[in-house]
Structures are given as C-alpha cells and as structure tokens.
Amino acid sequence: MMRFLLLFSRQGKLRLQKWFTPLPERERKKIVRDMTTLVLARKPRTCNFLHWKDLKIVYKRYASLYFCCALEEQENELLALEILHRYVELLDKYFGNVCELDIIFNFEKAYFILDEFLMGGEVQETSKQSIANSIEASDMLQETMEEYMSKPAF
Amino acid sequence: MSPSVRLQELIRVIRSARTQCEERGVIQRECAAIREQFRQNDNGGRSHNLAKLLYVHMLGYPAHFGQMECVRLIASPRYSEKRIGYLGAMMLLDEKQDASLLITNSIKNDLSHSSQYVQSLALCTLACMGSAEMCRDLAPEIERLLKASNSYIKKKATLCAVHIIRKVPELGEMFTPSAHSLLSEKNHGVLHGAVVLITELCERNTQTLDNFRKVAVPELVQIMKGLVMSGYSPEHNVAGISDPFLQVRILRLLRILGRNNDRASDAMNDLLAQVATNTDSTKTAGSAVLYETVLTVMDIRSESGLRVSHPPNGEALNVPYISMTSLLKIVQTDHNAVQRHRGTIVDCLKDQDASVQRRALELSLALVSSVNIRSLMKELLLFLSTCPPELRAHAASGIFIAAEKYAPSQRWHIDTILHVLTTAGSDVRDETVPNLIQLITSASELHCYTVHKLYRALVTDISQQPLVQVACWCIGEYGDLLLKGDCEETEPVQVTEDDVLDALETVLQSHMSSPATRAFALTATMKLSTRITENVDRIRSIVSIYGSCIDVELQQRAVEYNALFRKYDHMRAAVLERMPVIDKGQTNGEIQAPPNLLDLLGGVCPAPGDVTVSLLASNSTDSDITSFSLQAAVPKVGSTSYPTTTKPCSTTNESPHQGSFCQDTAQIDSFPTTAWS
C-alpha cells in the first residue's frame, strides 16, 4: 500500500498531504521535512525513485509542483508513477489546465478528487470517466442542497 | 465579532504577507475568530471556518481545537457540512485522539444513508483513519455493503474491508466468502478492490491462501487474458495498455498464489508468456506491467524457457534502476545469467544517480564469487572512495563479508580490510576491529608485513578510529618486528624506537582519539616495554603521567601498569608476552557466514555457549527455607524487548536457618532454540 502522498512546491511549501497510516503530528512534520529535503536535492537527470528508511519513494515533478509518494517494499514503482500521473490528469480534467494556484485556492476539492481515486493507500477506481462523474455528482449534490438552503458554499 | 473572511480571501491575505511574522499575526487573529465562532455555534459559517482551519493546519500551525467541530459537522444533515467535516476528521483526527471514537456513531448512521455519496464519505473516512475498535464495531455494516449495493459503494466497501483486515486481522474470516464472489463482477473498480482484498487475505492466512489457490487461479487467468487480448477500451486505456492498474494487481496476486506450488504455476505459464510478448513497454504503463510480470515469473516455479529477456523501456532515466531491480530478483535463482551483465552493472556504480548506485552496489555484492573476486573488489574499493555517504556503511560491510567469504589469500584479505579502514574507517561496524585483529593473529607469516603497513597508515592519519585501534594493537604486539626493519614483502624503512613511541604518544594526546582508542594506545605502549631495549624509561614516564588522568579507564590501566613496573617487575615480561592466536570459535560462539550476501544483517546468529549462574542468598525470614529455585531469563538476541523466556533450572532442598547463607550454582546449557532466532 501507499503510506503517504505529498505535494509540495519547488520552495518546499506543502500543498497537499494525505496520510494512510496513523502517525503523530510531530512525526508527520518530520517526514514532510525529510521528503522535501531529499526530493529537492535530486539532480535533474536522475531517476524517479529514492530509498528512505524501509520505504521506496517515488516522485515526479509537474511544472512547479513535486508529487511524492511512499511505497512499501513489495509495491511496483512504475505503477506508482502511473498513479501520480493519473491523479494529475484527474485534476487537469476537473480544473481545466490545472496549475499550482488552483490547488492552493481549492485545496479541499483536490482532496475530494484524491478521495475518489485512492482509498486506504490503494487505487479505488481505474476509470477516469467514472471518477469525473462521481465528483460532478457530489458537487451537484452540494450545490443543490446549498441552493435549497439558500446559503453560499465556501 | 468581526465578519469572517471567506476561505479564498483568507488564503490571499496569508499569501500576500511579506514576512513570516506578518503571516503569523494574520493567522493568529483568524484562529482566534474561528475559535470564538466555534464556541458560539454559528450555524451559517461553520464549514467556512473549518475549511480555513484546515488550510492553516496545512501551513503547519496548530489546529487541534477544530477536532470537536469536525465531530459536530459530521453529524450535521447538510451534505456540504458533512463533506468538510469528514475531510477535517481525516486530517485532524487519528486513532490516538479521543475524539475519533465520537464519530463512530455518525459513521454508522451515514453508512446506511439514502444517498450513496454520504455513504461514500463515511467509507472513505473509515478506511483512512479507522481505529481497531471502530473497525470491530463497523465490520458487520461493511460486510453488508459488500454484498448488497451498487458497484460505486461495493468498490469502496471492499477497500474499507482491506483496511479493517489490516487493523484487525481476525476479522478476515468475515470477508472471505464475499471476496470470492466479487471476482465475477464486471466493473473494474470492484474487480480491482476484490483482487486487493484477496491479496490481503491470502497474505495473512495460509489456509485462505490454499483455498483461493484452488478456486481463484483459473478465474484470474481468464480476467487477465481478457485484459491483454481485448481490443481498445477507451475507458480503461493507458498508452495502449488496458487497465494497467488492474493487470499489475492481478499479476501480484498470481505471484502469491503460484509461489511454491507447481500446479498453480503451470496454470499461469501460458498467460505470463502471453503478457510478456504482447505488452508494449515503450511507455511507463507497459513497463509497469512487464516489470510485474518479470517479478512474478521469477518468484513462481516457472519453466526455464520462460525467461523474460527484453528489458523494460519506458522513460530512459528509469531504465537502469528498473533493470537492476529485476536483475536483483533474477540473481537469486539464475546467477550465471546475471554475470553476463557484470560490465554494465559495474559501470552503473559510477552513475551520478544515488538510487542507481545503490542498486548497482547491491547487485555487485550479490555477483561476487571466487572467480571474479579480485577484479570486482577493485571496482568496489574504487566505489567506496567516491560513493555518497549514505551508502558507505552498506558498502563497507558488504565488502568485508565478500572478502571473508572469497579471499584468495590472507595477504589480499588484510590489504583489502586495511584499504577499507583507511577510506571509510568511520563508517564500519564495531565488530570490525576484533575481527580484523583475530585475522591478523592467525596470519602469522604476515605479522611483519602487517605491522609495517599499519605503522605507515598510523603515521599518515590518526583520525579513523578503527584503523588507529588496530594499528596500536599491532604495534604493541609486534613492535619488535617493526623495529627490526627488514621485511620481505614491503620495502624496508628504518623505524627507531623513538619514532614508534612518538606515534603512540600522538594518538594518546590527540583530541581526535576516542577513549577506547587511547586505551588501546596506552596498552600498546606498555607492551612495547618488553619489546624494546633503550627507551623503557620513556615508557615508564608516559605510563605514570596517565596515573592521574581524568578518564577513569585510562587511570586504572596506568596505575596497574605502574604497579607492574614497581612491585611486579619480575612478572612484567610474562604478562606482556605475545598473545596466542585467537580462535574465532572462542570469541562469541560460532559466527556463521550469512547464506545470502544480500541479507547482510540477518545471517549472523551466535549460538549459545554454556552459562554458569551462581546465586548467593541469605535467609532473612523468620522461618527456615526448605527450597528455592533459580530461574534464568533469556533475552532475545537483537530485539529491544525484555526477557521473553525463562528457564527454571534448579531447586535445592537445603534448609538454612534464619540469618544463614545458602548458595547454589547452575549450569544453563540448553536454551530453547527460539531464544536465539
């Protein structure tokens, strides 16, 4: 399973964090610090895989954001690259030409999309269209409820 | 009360803060307002406030006061509030917090909600942060959802079941019946979840594994064939591969089912050949499937004809890493096939990429054999001098093990170890020093050569502690050979007694020397008093200076040596004479070389020797003691937990009266074997 998934900028600012195992707050902060240090120190023409403690770290840079996830020993690293890519495609479809600012200002939506794609560290749904439909329906449910209650969303 | 700032406005304000201090100020003001509004139960802005709090939490600021608000929002009937409440629960609550138990009831209610999106929120949260108690409480609900619902909920319930099993493995039996029936679903999401669930069940329970092996292998092979041979399916296609996520999971499950079982392996052989041939590996998706196929083929007992020969392509930068990882798997079964690639692997040792270097190191250590030891060791020693610091300890211990196993001659062995100590001396493990000393004593013809080399190394550099310790020990033991000057194996150099004593004194006085090193040096100086002729007085004065040293260990030694000079001078020669060859079997029991070079830490297992325990007790009770028993607790080697086995070993029937002593001695020589595993 995937242990955690982090998104951070080139300056090391955290944009999204998803933890699939229970860890105390202090431990999480330390891991985020370690990951940003390790990944940002990688030279440009190196492979996407790292070793850290007993986990395999897979990272990929998309424009100004680094997508970084930690896998257990028996996981397939190349598939993890595909998972990261699929998540980026989902964000792109939802926001339309997604950029870092979209994720900053709509972080809760990024989490909702992630929760439709991954669950408990495993892939939940392998069809892009299906996930897009679910997100749309949930948003619709939120809006109609809001309209009905005549109160704005966030 | 100031009107609360909407979420995006807050984010804008925080981002425009010019200094850290300004940002902190904005956030503190906002958090104060949020706390106030939480207390007042403001109905309108609750989800706004929690969303703002979650953003602030992501920046690293404390947000624990939002936990109860999450609980309240989850219980709200409005979908938008539930959504943000559950998100807050996943971010702020975990099983260590007490508040997490409070949401169990809300989750239970939401699991039977009429809207599938509310159900999905509850399932997702349970799978993300459900504690063992919550899982136990809600498992029956999840099992119900597994059977009777639409595929949207089924796939989520399946992964929730996976999480439950991870937390509470005994509940696996509850989900086993439904798991098999899920394999006949058409929906890929449910199918994927089912495969993950079955994998998890099989990994935890061998009985379940056997059952699934009988019934599931044909079905899985069928599904896989369908994926590989089917035409273009737009919904699941990734770079020409139909649903690589599902393919990889199925391959992994087949690997587990086919391991150590010929019948199951036979059933999969055709399929694996088909996948290997038909998968286009120019893009990452195809490479991922091919990579998993290779791992599966290697693990199950497949026919030797089915060897995947073409390496995965995909992104050029990842190819060396992935190829070497595959080769690492292959080398355990087919050593010779990998030897052919030795040249490329050795080249990868010099790669810029630290991950590639790590894999190359592991592979090189696995490829070492008596045939290639000399050439490969040259490369490894070169690597040691240029490798990144995080790999040095691994490289050093790997080199030692390889050298011990395949050393062509004792001189080569000693040279290699000395080379490692001079290059990476501070990264070697502690046992290296006694091991090396034992090796040196056993190579009696090489004493002269060894002590000369070590002396030269000592004079050049005294910062690497293991090297200095070994050098001091040798100079102390074989100082006479050093001073004789002539040695067949290395060019002669004139070393005077003063030079040697200078070197030892430098070590004693240097701030770089650790206390243990200084102890070595002091003892060596003392030993030299019987090996040299002219400067015994110098040695006496050095030793007496340390009689008032702050370090207690050094002081004790110095005082004892001083006594040797004064009162026991007649014994000095006998006490300090050359040591006999240390038999490896006597140090800490038999040390077996690890069977698998890749398992560097796992193979060393000292066998128990005899242990004698004496007990002296006095009777301080009013009555007589009729018997007492002596129990020994055996700590598990290598574990940090406390004594785990006890071995009652003797009782005595003495009846000492009050105030008298009783004593017993017991020999413990039959430890349970598990104590040493």
PDB file of C-alpha atoms in Angstrom, chain B residues 439-563:
ATOM      1  CA  LEU B 439      42.510 -12.299  11.296  1.00  0.00           C
ATOM      2  CA  ILE B 440      45.915 -10.734  11.789  1.00  0.00           C
ATOM      3  CA  THR B 441      46.914 -13.068  14.602  1.00  0.00           C
ATOM      4  CA  SER B 442      46.002 -16.077  12.508  1.00  0.00           C
ATOM      5  CA  ALA B 443      48.180 -14.954   9.576  1.00  0.00           C
ATOM      6  CA  SER B 444      51.462 -15.494  11.439  1.00  0.00           C
ATOM      7  CA  GLU B 445      53.775 -15.205   8.424  1.00  0.00           C
ATOM      8  CA  LEU B 446      52.375 -11.798   7.653  1.00  0.00           C
ATOM      9  CA  HIS B 447      52.883 -10.160  11.038  1.00  0.00           C
ATOM     10  CA  CYS B 448      55.912  -8.237   9.871  1.00  0.00           C
ATOM     11  CA  TYR B 449      54.229  -7.025   6.712  1.00  0.00           C
ATOM     12  CA  THR B 450      51.025  -6.109   8.544  1.00  0.00           C
ATOM     13  CA  VAL B 451      52.694  -4.113  11.277  1.00  0.00           C
ATOM     14  CA  HIS B 452      54.764  -2.155   8.760  1.00  0.00           C
ATOM     15  CA  LYS B 453      51.693  -1.253   6.715  1.00  0.00           C
ATOM     16  CA  LEU B 454      49.742  -0.315   9.780  1.00  0.00           C
ATOM     17  CA  TYR B 455      52.535   1.825  11.141  1.00  0.00           C
ATOM     18  CA  ARG B 456      52.720   3.716   7.898  1.00  0.00           C
ATOM     19  CA  ALA B 457      48.956   4.229   7.894  1.00  0.00           C
ATOM     20  CA  LEU B 458      49.047   5.403  11.504  1.00  0.00           C
ATOM     21  CA  VAL B 459      51.745   7.947  10.849  1.00  0.00           C
ATOM     22  CA  THR B 460      49.784   9.395   7.931  1.00  0.00           C
ATOM     23  CA  ASP B 461      46.389   9.779   9.531  1.00  0.00           C
ATOM     24  CA  ILE B 462      45.089   9.226  13.050  1.00  0.00           C
ATOM     25  CA  SER B 463      41.510  10.333  12.572  1.00  0.00           C
ATOM     26  CA  GLN B 464      39.899   6.996  11.615  1.00  0.00           C
ATOM     27  CA  GLN B 465      39.325   5.314  14.958  1.00  0.00           C
ATOM     28  CA  PRO B 466      39.012   1.643  13.920  1.00  0.00           C
ATOM     29  CA  LEU B 467      42.227   1.894  11.922  1.00  0.00           C
ATOM     30  CA  VAL B 468      44.076   3.566  14.769  1.00  0.00           C
ATOM     31  CA  GLN B 469      42.869   0.944  17.240  1.00  0.00           C
ATOM     32  CA  VAL B 470      44.023  -1.945  15.096  1.00  0.00           C
ATOM     33  CA  ALA B 471      47.326  -0.207  14.361  1.00  0.00           C
ATOM     34  CA  CYS B 472      48.020   0.438  18.047  1.00  0.00           C
ATOM     35  CA  TRP B 473      47.231  -3.138  18.937  1.00  0.00           C
ATOM     36  CA  CYS B 474      49.548  -4.475  16.263  1.00  0.00           C
ATOM     37  CA  ILE B 475      52.386  -2.124  17.143  1.00  0.00           C
ATOM     38  CA  GLY B 476      52.074  -3.210  20.729  1.00  0.00           C
ATOM     39  CA  GLU B 477      52.081  -6.895  19.824  1.00  0.00           C
ATOM     40  CA  TYR B 478      54.613  -6.939  17.028  1.00  0.00           C
ATOM     41  CA  GLY B 479      56.688  -3.872  17.785  1.00  0.00           C
ATOM     42  CA  ASP B 480      59.871  -5.895  17.743  1.00  0.00           C
ATOM     43  CA  LEU B 481      59.228  -6.924  14.135  1.00  0.00           C
ATOM     44  CA  LEU B 482      58.636  -3.297  13.236  1.00  0.00           C
ATOM     45  CA  LEU B 483      61.907  -2.203  14.747  1.00  0.00           C
ATOM     46  CA  LYS B 484      63.918  -4.953  13.099  1.00  0.00           C
ATOM     47  CA  GLY B 485      63.346  -3.077   9.872  1.00  0.00           C
ATOM     48  CA  ASP B 486      63.663  -5.728   7.228  1.00  0.00           C
ATOM     49  CA  CYS B 487      60.614  -7.330   5.748  1.00  0.00           C
ATOM     50  CA  GLU B 488      60.379  -9.381   2.541  1.00  0.00           C
ATOM     51  CA  GLU B 489      57.013  -8.208   1.398  1.00  0.00           C
ATOM     52  CA  THR B 490      57.376  -4.488   1.604  1.00  0.00           C
ATOM     53  CA  GLU B 491      60.164  -2.007   1.120  1.00  0.00           C
ATOM     54  CA  PRO B 492      62.314  -1.655   4.230  1.00  0.00           C
ATOM     55  CA  VAL B 493      62.116   1.506   6.243  1.00  0.00           C
ATOM     56  CA  GLN B 494      64.131   2.380   9.288  1.00  0.00           C
ATOM     57  CA  VAL B 495      61.928   2.880  12.287  1.00  0.00           C
ATOM     58  CA  THR B 496      63.520   3.856  15.563  1.00  0.00           C
ATOM     59  CA  GLU B 497      62.078   3.236  18.969  1.00  0.00           C
ATOM     60  CA  ASP B 498      61.549   6.942  19.416  1.00  0.00           C
ATOM     61  CA  ASP B 499      59.520   7.131  16.202  1.00  0.00           C
ATOM     62  CA  VAL B 500      57.214   4.400  17.410  1.00  0.00           C
ATOM     63  CA  LEU B 501      56.770   5.927  20.830  1.00  0.00           C
ATOM     64  CA  ASP B 502      56.189   9.316  19.222  1.00  0.00           C
ATOM     65  CA  ALA B 503      53.422   7.845  17.113  1.00  0.00           C
ATOM     66  CA  LEU B 504      51.733   6.232  20.105  1.00  0.00           C
ATOM     67  CA  GLU B 505      52.037   9.353  22.174  1.00  0.00           C
ATOM     68  CA  THR B 506      50.468  11.418  19.416  1.00  0.00           C
ATOM     69  CA  VAL B 507      47.495   9.080  19.474  1.00  0.00           C
ATOM     70  CA  LEU B 508      47.291   9.321  23.264  1.00  0.00           C
ATOM     71  CA  GLN B 509      47.319  13.081  23.267  1.00  0.00           C
ATOM     72  CA  SER B 510      45.230  13.827  20.198  1.00  0.00           C
ATOM     73  CA  HIS B 511      41.748  15.240  20.692  1.00  0.00           C
ATOM     74  CA  MET B 512      40.554  13.129  17.777  1.00  0.00           C
ATOM     75  CA  SER B 513      41.144   9.885  19.652  1.00  0.00           C
ATOM     76  CA  SER B 514      38.170   8.313  21.359  1.00  0.00           C
ATOM     77  CA  PRO B 515      38.600   6.961  24.912  1.00  0.00           C
ATOM     78  CA  ALA B 516      38.708   3.396  23.597  1.00  0.00           C
ATOM     79  CA  THR B 517      41.461   4.310  21.156  1.00  0.00           C
ATOM     80  CA  ARG B 518      43.523   5.927  23.872  1.00  0.00           C
ATOM     81  CA  ALA B 519      43.150   2.790  25.965  1.00  0.00           C
ATOM     82  CA  PHE B 520      44.486   0.747  23.044  1.00  0.00           C
ATOM     83  CA  ALA B 521      47.423   3.135  22.690  1.00  0.00           C
ATOM     84  CA  LEU B 522      48.300   3.035  26.366  1.00  0.00           C
ATOM     85  CA  THR B 523      48.273  -0.747  26.467  1.00  0.00           C
ATOM     86  CA  ALA B 524      50.363  -0.865  23.316  1.00  0.00           C
ATOM     87  CA  THR B 525      52.918   1.480  24.871  1.00  0.00           C
ATOM     88  CA  MET B 526      53.102  -0.767  27.869  1.00  0.00           C
ATOM     89  CA  LYS B 527      53.572  -3.903  25.793  1.00  0.00           C
ATOM     90  CA  LEU B 528      56.469  -2.256  23.996  1.00  0.00           C
ATOM     91  CA  SER B 529      58.372  -2.068  27.271  1.00  0.00           C
ATOM     92  CA  THR B 530      59.241  -5.741  26.872  1.00  0.00           C
ATOM     93  CA  ARG B 531      59.890  -5.478  23.157  1.00  0.00           C
ATOM     94  CA  ILE B 532      62.288  -2.525  23.038  1.00  0.00           C
ATOM     95  CA  THR B 533      65.615  -2.106  24.742  1.00  0.00           C
ATOM     96  CA  GLU B 534      66.570   1.536  25.141  1.00  0.00           C
ATOM     97  CA  ASN B 535      63.567   3.682  25.927  1.00  0.00           C
ATOM     98  CA  VAL B 536      61.951   1.817  28.795  1.00  0.00           C
ATOM     99  CA  ASP B 537      62.254   4.913  30.980  1.00  0.00           C
ATOM    100  CA  ARG B 538      60.295   6.938  28.461  1.00  0.00           C
ATOM    101  CA  ILE B 539      57.534   4.357  28.677  1.00  0.00           C
ATOM    102  CA  ARG B 540      57.595   4.469  32.454  1.00  0.00           C
ATOM    103  CA  SER B 541      57.146   8.225  32.424  1.00  0.00           C
ATOM    104  CA  ILE B 542      54.275   8.089  29.911  1.00  0.00           C
ATOM    105  CA  VAL B 543      52.503   5.470  31.970  1.00  0.00           C
ATOM    106  CA  SER B 544      52.941   7.321  35.237  1.00  0.00           C
ATOM    107  CA  ILE B 545      51.540  10.553  33.737  1.00  0.00           C
ATOM    108  CA  TYR B 546      48.305   8.783  32.943  1.00  0.00           C
ATOM    109  CA  GLY B 547      48.065   7.599  36.513  1.00  0.00           C
ATOM    110  CA  SER B 548      46.333  10.885  37.218  1.00  0.00           C
ATOM    111  CA  CYS B 549      44.240  11.069  34.047  1.00  0.00           C
ATOM    112  CA  ILE B 550      40.618  12.174  34.307  1.00  0.00           C
ATOM    113  CA  ASP B 551      39.366   9.244  32.266  1.00  0.00           C
ATOM    114  CA  VAL B 552      38.825   6.518  34.872  1.00  0.00           C
ATOM    115  CA  GLU B 553      39.534   3.642  32.493  1.00  0.00           C
ATOM    116  CA  LEU B 554      42.866   5.107  31.442  1.00  0.00           C
ATOM    117  CA  GLN B 555      43.758   5.970  35.006  1.00  0.00           C
ATOM    118  CA  GLN B 556      43.076   2.445  36.179  1.00  0.00           C
ATOM    119  CA  ARG B 557      45.199   0.959  33.437  1.00  0.00           C
ATOM    120  CA  ALA B 558      48.031   3.382  34.081  1.00  0.00           C
ATOM    121  CA  VAL B 559      48.029   2.671  37.791  1.00  0.00           C
ATOM    122  CA  GLU B 560      48.074  -1.073  37.181  1.00  0.00           C
ATOM    123  CA  TYR B 561      50.892  -0.774  34.658  1.00  0.00           C
ATOM    124  CA  ASN B 562      52.811   1.383  37.085  1.00  0.00           C
ATOM    125  CA  ALA B 563      52.449  -1.358  39.659  1.00  0.00           C
TER     126      ALA B 563
END
